[in-house]
Amino acid sequence: MKCTVCRGPAVIDLRRHNANFCADHFLRFCRDQVAKAIDRHEMLAPGDRVLVAVSGGKDSLALWDLLLELGYDAEGMTIGLGIGDYSEASTAAAVAFAEGRGLALHRIDLRGDYGYDIPTAAAVTRRVPCSSCGMSKRHLIDKAALDGGFDVVATGHNLDDEAAVLLGNVLHWQTEYLGRQAPVLPARDGFPRKVKPLVRLGERETAAYCVVRGIDYIVDECPMAEGNRHLRYKEALNAIEAGSPGTKHAFYFEFLDKAADRFRPEAAEAQEGLQACRSCGAPTTGELCAFCRLVDRVADAEPVPVELLRKGAGRNGRSGRRADAATGARGDT
Amino acid sequence: MKCTVCRGPAVIDLRRHNANFCADHFLRFCRDQVAKAIDRHEMLAPGDRVLVAVSGGKDSLALWDLLLELGYDAEGMTIGLGIGDYSEASTAAAVAFAEGRGLALHRIDLRGDYGYDIPTAAAVTRRVPCSSCGMSKRHLIDKAALDGGFDVVATGHNLDDEAAVLLGNVLHWQTEYLGRQAPVLPARDGFPRKVKPLVRLGERETAAYCVVRGIDYIVDECPMAEGNRHLRYKEALNAIEAGSPGTKHAFYFEFLDKAADRFRPEAAEAQEGLQACRSCGAPTTGELCAFCRLVDRVADAEPVPVELLRKGAGRNGRSGRRADAATGARGDT
């Protein structure tokens, strides 16, 4: 297998691009794809202060590294979710990356700063953990970006993520979410601009990028996400992609070109009537935002060890969770 | 496992309906679902003369049987496609069903009546066989319905078929096809009305219906469709449905309710400017319709045995076929 560019030994084949690359040209390919995404979707302007949401996984560390390589002013932020060993290892990977390069990493710990963790939130709300986890992360990164004077939040969602979210949204024709699914969410009152510069790269590519760049990332998937719909949608798309390379790319980008606008009215409607949360000031449809409601509800609860929430465990195991939070459809990812 | 209705021994469980049925109540369920589809989508009026497209498979024979059970005046039509033993067995099943019940079955044989067969058409056009097969069947059933004074053509497309076609259409955002995908296509100049009364039943249910009713159908799938995208989309949806029963139903019916209208303009546009084929009079965008062009091209070709077109075979095997006909996206199914 030879590099399509220089004919040297290739380290990776990319079937949807009908190309193979050596290590150097693969890194260049990744940078080019991110630069192209940033350019085409007008994600970042020169001089923007970027806050990168860093989990410690391949995507967020590759993203942070790539933005720095492309010359952007990018600081990191990581949130301790309290999901046992997984969270500890994730935070450690983020910290090691930042310290090794002398980068600024802002840290929040859900338990230390807000008195709860994700397993406890899932147990108390009786919803899938991904529900309170996603909401908490979105809220806290928005707040950190606004408080810190950042111009934009960058997240590590890759093509596989976006295609799987899109599949969930079309399987249930979630018209509001379809109208909002985009690689850029513009800033609005109380919300920072949010961008997804990795939308042109698949997760196999972000993993390979980290390997080639010598970035240590946490390889394990979150133990609480096991068997969720999002992963099932990824598997279904992977099976289709294997037979028809390029399907995921076409699915996502042709959606943006040819279909997304048709769903804008519902998304715009859903954004009307937002007001400031009376506790924290974040935009919300009610008096109190979802994050403050969650904190009110779970901050005093007895901590639930993550093991209790694994498959088939106890009264708050998967079987007891409410299904309505688990449609796998998503709006503001 | 007990029947949800009468508590007698059940013969089938339907997870998406959270129900089990004994033989009698399962037959009633099938009739009710077909009656509901006909009613909700205004497919048929009392006294309509219906022409059923009969392949000899479970769907078309179940459809014909169900329409008769519901009191409709339904005749059958079957087309000999020339796909070796498969076509012979299919036609035999259709003929046996009709003769056993004293029903009118109109027959066409591609080779005898038009001088070609599907393997030869696929080899000469170098497209996937499903391309010339689908087009030939649509053309000939439309013509038979119009010539025979039928009010409507009924086809055996079931929920699995429609959901898989929809998935293909959204994976490539085929906006024109999305605007046209519906359980009823109204009559237009030169086209009869076309309806799909089985859209509320899955293929497992149509197979079970035939078994319970003692209908002999051809069990084999078409050997030329092996590995095509439509089957891959079905498998992907089956994997999702297994974890979330009801997903296919929601995907298809919520599309009709909440999304289909958004794609109508492209479908309408594509129908403008149709004229009569100068050879057969069927509506077409060019001078000669696709069917007449195909007949012109392949009727004099040397017959190609079906075996030559099986996986990996000869110069006209799968590897040599043009991919653009194999997107798995479809308009007028």
mmCIF file of N, CA and C in Angstrom, chain A residues 42-52 72-75 106 141-154 184-188 190-195:
data_model
loop_
_atom_site.group_PDB
_atom_site.id
_atom_site.type_symbol
_atom_site.label_atom_id
_atom_site.label_comp_id
_atom_site.label_asym_id
_atom_site.label_seq_id
_atom_site.Cartn_x
_atom_site.Cartn_y
_atom_site.Cartn_z
ATOM 1 N N GLU A 42 -17.409 28.783 7.680
ATOM 2 C CA GLU A 42 -17.100 30.045 8.378
ATOM 3 C C GLU A 42 -17.147 29.867 9.887
ATOM 4 N N MET A 43 -16.365 28.887 10.349
ATOM 5 C CA MET A 43 -16.385 28.559 11.771
ATOM 6 C C MET A 43 -15.578 29.542 12.613
ATOM 7 N N LEU A 44 -14.381 29.859 12.148
ATOM 8 C CA LEU A 44 -13.465 30.669 12.954
ATOM 9 C C LEU A 44 -12.890 31.797 12.113
ATOM 10 N N ALA A 45 -12.629 32.905 12.792
ATOM 11 C CA ALA A 45 -11.926 34.011 12.141
ATOM 12 C C ALA A 45 -10.547 34.125 12.802
ATOM 13 N N PRO A 46 -9.575 34.669 12.062
ATOM 14 C CA PRO A 46 -8.247 34.829 12.665
ATOM 15 C C PRO A 46 -8.360 35.665 13.936
ATOM 16 N N GLY A 47 -7.666 35.251 14.983
ATOM 17 C CA GLY A 47 -7.694 36.020 16.225
ATOM 18 C C GLY A 47 -8.792 35.621 17.190
ATOM 19 N N ASP A 48 -9.719 34.791 16.737
ATOM 20 C CA ASP A 48 -10.764 34.295 17.648
ATOM 21 C C ASP A 48 -10.129 33.584 18.839
ATOM 22 N N ARG A 49 -10.669 33.828 20.018
ATOM 23 C CA ARG A 49 -10.265 33.021 21.176
ATOM 24 C C ARG A 49 -11.199 31.813 21.246
ATOM 25 N N VAL A 50 -10.608 30.631 21.137
ATOM 26 C CA VAL A 50 -11.392 29.393 21.037
ATOM 27 C C VAL A 50 -11.298 28.606 22.336
ATOM 28 N N LEU A 51 -12.446 28.161 22.843
ATOM 29 C CA LEU A 51 -12.453 27.250 23.993
ATOM 30 C C LEU A 51 -12.808 25.860 23.475
ATOM 31 N N VAL A 52 -11.888 24.907 23.645
ATOM 32 C CA VAL A 52 -12.101 23.550 23.144
ATOM 33 C C VAL A 52 -12.656 22.680 24.275
ATOM 34 N N TYR A 72 -4.505 28.592 15.600
ATOM 35 C CA TYR A 72 -5.559 29.235 16.386
ATOM 36 C C TYR A 72 -5.169 29.338 17.852
ATOM 37 N N ASP A 73 -5.722 30.329 18.507
ATOM 38 C CA ASP A 73 -5.549 30.564 19.936
ATOM 39 C C ASP A 73 -6.611 29.719 20.657
ATOM 40 N N ALA A 74 -6.195 28.529 21.128
ATOM 41 C CA ALA A 74 -7.179 27.584 21.656
ATOM 42 C C ALA A 74 -6.810 27.120 23.057
ATOM 43 N N GLU A 75 -7.711 27.402 24.016
ATOM 44 C CA GLU A 75 -7.542 26.856 25.362
ATOM 45 C C GLU A 75 -8.516 25.692 25.535
ATOM 46 N N HIS A 106 -8.891 24.669 31.517
ATOM 47 C CA HIS A 106 -9.843 25.041 32.563
ATOM 48 C C HIS A 106 -10.540 23.770 33.038
ATOM 49 N N ILE A 141 -20.004 24.373 29.487
ATOM 50 C CA ILE A 141 -19.054 24.921 28.513
ATOM 51 C C ILE A 141 -19.555 26.261 27.976
ATOM 52 N N ASP A 142 -20.862 26.383 27.788
ATOM 53 C CA ASP A 142 -21.413 27.675 27.368
ATOM 54 C C ASP A 142 -21.073 28.745 28.397
ATOM 55 N N LYS A 143 -21.301 28.399 29.651
ATOM 56 C CA LYS A 143 -21.056 29.351 30.748
ATOM 57 C C LYS A 143 -19.565 29.728 30.816
ATOM 58 N N ALA A 144 -18.702 28.717 30.709
ATOM 59 C CA ALA A 144 -17.261 28.985 30.791
ATOM 60 C C ALA A 144 -16.812 29.875 29.644
ATOM 61 N N ALA A 145 -17.371 29.647 28.457
ATOM 62 C CA ALA A 145 -16.977 30.459 27.301
ATOM 63 C C ALA A 145 -17.413 31.906 27.483
ATOM 64 N N LEU A 146 -18.641 32.098 27.942
ATOM 65 C CA LEU A 146 -19.142 33.464 28.130
ATOM 66 C C LEU A 146 -18.388 34.153 29.260
ATOM 67 N N ASP A 147 -18.230 33.445 30.388
ATOM 68 C CA ASP A 147 -17.527 34.033 31.537
ATOM 69 C C ASP A 147 -16.077 34.371 31.185
ATOM 70 N N GLY A 148 -15.460 33.517 30.348
ATOM 71 C CA GLY A 148 -14.037 33.697 30.048
ATOM 72 C C GLY A 148 -13.771 34.593 28.853
ATOM 73 N N GLY A 149 -14.835 35.121 28.264
ATOM 74 C CA GLY A 149 -14.643 36.024 27.130
ATOM 75 C C GLY A 149 -14.161 35.339 25.856
ATOM 76 N N PHE A 150 -14.470 34.068 25.707
ATOM 77 C CA PHE A 150 -14.092 33.372 24.472
ATOM 78 C C PHE A 150 -15.068 33.738 23.352
ATOM 79 N N ASP A 151 -14.575 33.692 22.110
ATOM 80 C CA ASP A 151 -15.437 34.005 20.972
ATOM 81 C C ASP A 151 -16.256 32.798 20.540
ATOM 82 N N VAL A 152 -15.730 31.628 20.844
ATOM 83 C CA VAL A 152 -16.344 30.444 20.245
ATOM 84 C C VAL A 152 -15.963 29.191 21.043
ATOM 85 N N VAL A 153 -16.894 28.231 21.071
ATOM 86 C CA VAL A 153 -16.631 26.911 21.654
ATOM 87 C C VAL A 153 -16.447 25.920 20.505
ATOM 88 N N ALA A 154 -15.381 25.128 20.560
ATOM 89 C CA ALA A 154 -15.178 24.086 19.548
ATOM 90 C C ALA A 154 -15.340 22.722 20.199
ATOM 91 N N VAL A 184 -22.064 24.674 12.513
ATOM 92 C CA VAL A 184 -21.892 25.941 13.232
ATOM 93 C C VAL A 184 -23.226 26.352 13.828
ATOM 94 N N LEU A 185 -23.237 26.649 15.110
ATOM 95 C CA LEU A 185 -24.412 27.284 15.709
ATOM 96 C C LEU A 185 -23.998 28.713 16.041
ATOM 97 N N PRO A 186 -24.636 29.694 15.413
ATOM 98 C CA PRO A 186 -24.217 31.082 15.649
ATOM 99 C C PRO A 186 -24.469 31.503 17.093
ATOM 100 N N ALA A 187 -23.735 32.495 17.549
ATOM 101 C CA ALA A 187 -23.961 33.038 18.889
ATOM 102 C C ALA A 187 -25.352 33.646 18.954
ATOM 103 N N ARG A 188 -26.014 33.459 20.085
ATOM 104 C CA ARG A 188 -27.286 34.130 20.329
ATOM 105 C C ARG A 188 -27.234 34.641 21.749
ATOM 106 N N GLY A 190 -26.944 34.918 25.181
ATOM 107 C CA GLY A 190 -26.713 33.944 26.239
ATOM 108 C C GLY A 190 -26.058 32.652 25.791
ATOM 109 N N PHE A 191 -25.873 32.468 24.485
ATOM 110 C CA PHE A 191 -25.185 31.280 23.975
ATOM 111 C C PHE A 191 -23.973 31.722 23.158
ATOM 112 N N PRO A 192 -22.806 31.120 23.390
ATOM 113 C CA PRO A 192 -21.660 31.425 22.536
ATOM 114 C C PRO A 192 -21.808 30.737 21.175
ATOM 115 N N ARG A 193 -21.044 31.187 20.182
ATOM 116 C CA ARG A 193 -20.962 30.460 18.912
ATOM 117 C C ARG A 193 -20.354 29.083 19.177
ATOM 118 N N LYS A 194 -20.850 28.056 18.472
ATOM 119 C CA LYS A 194 -20.318 26.702 18.661
ATOM 120 C C LYS A 194 -20.005 26.086 17.311
ATOM 121 N N VAL A 195 -18.830 25.477 17.231
ATOM 122 C CA VAL A 195 -18.388 24.943 15.944
ATOM 123 C C VAL A 195 -17.858 23.515 16.099
#
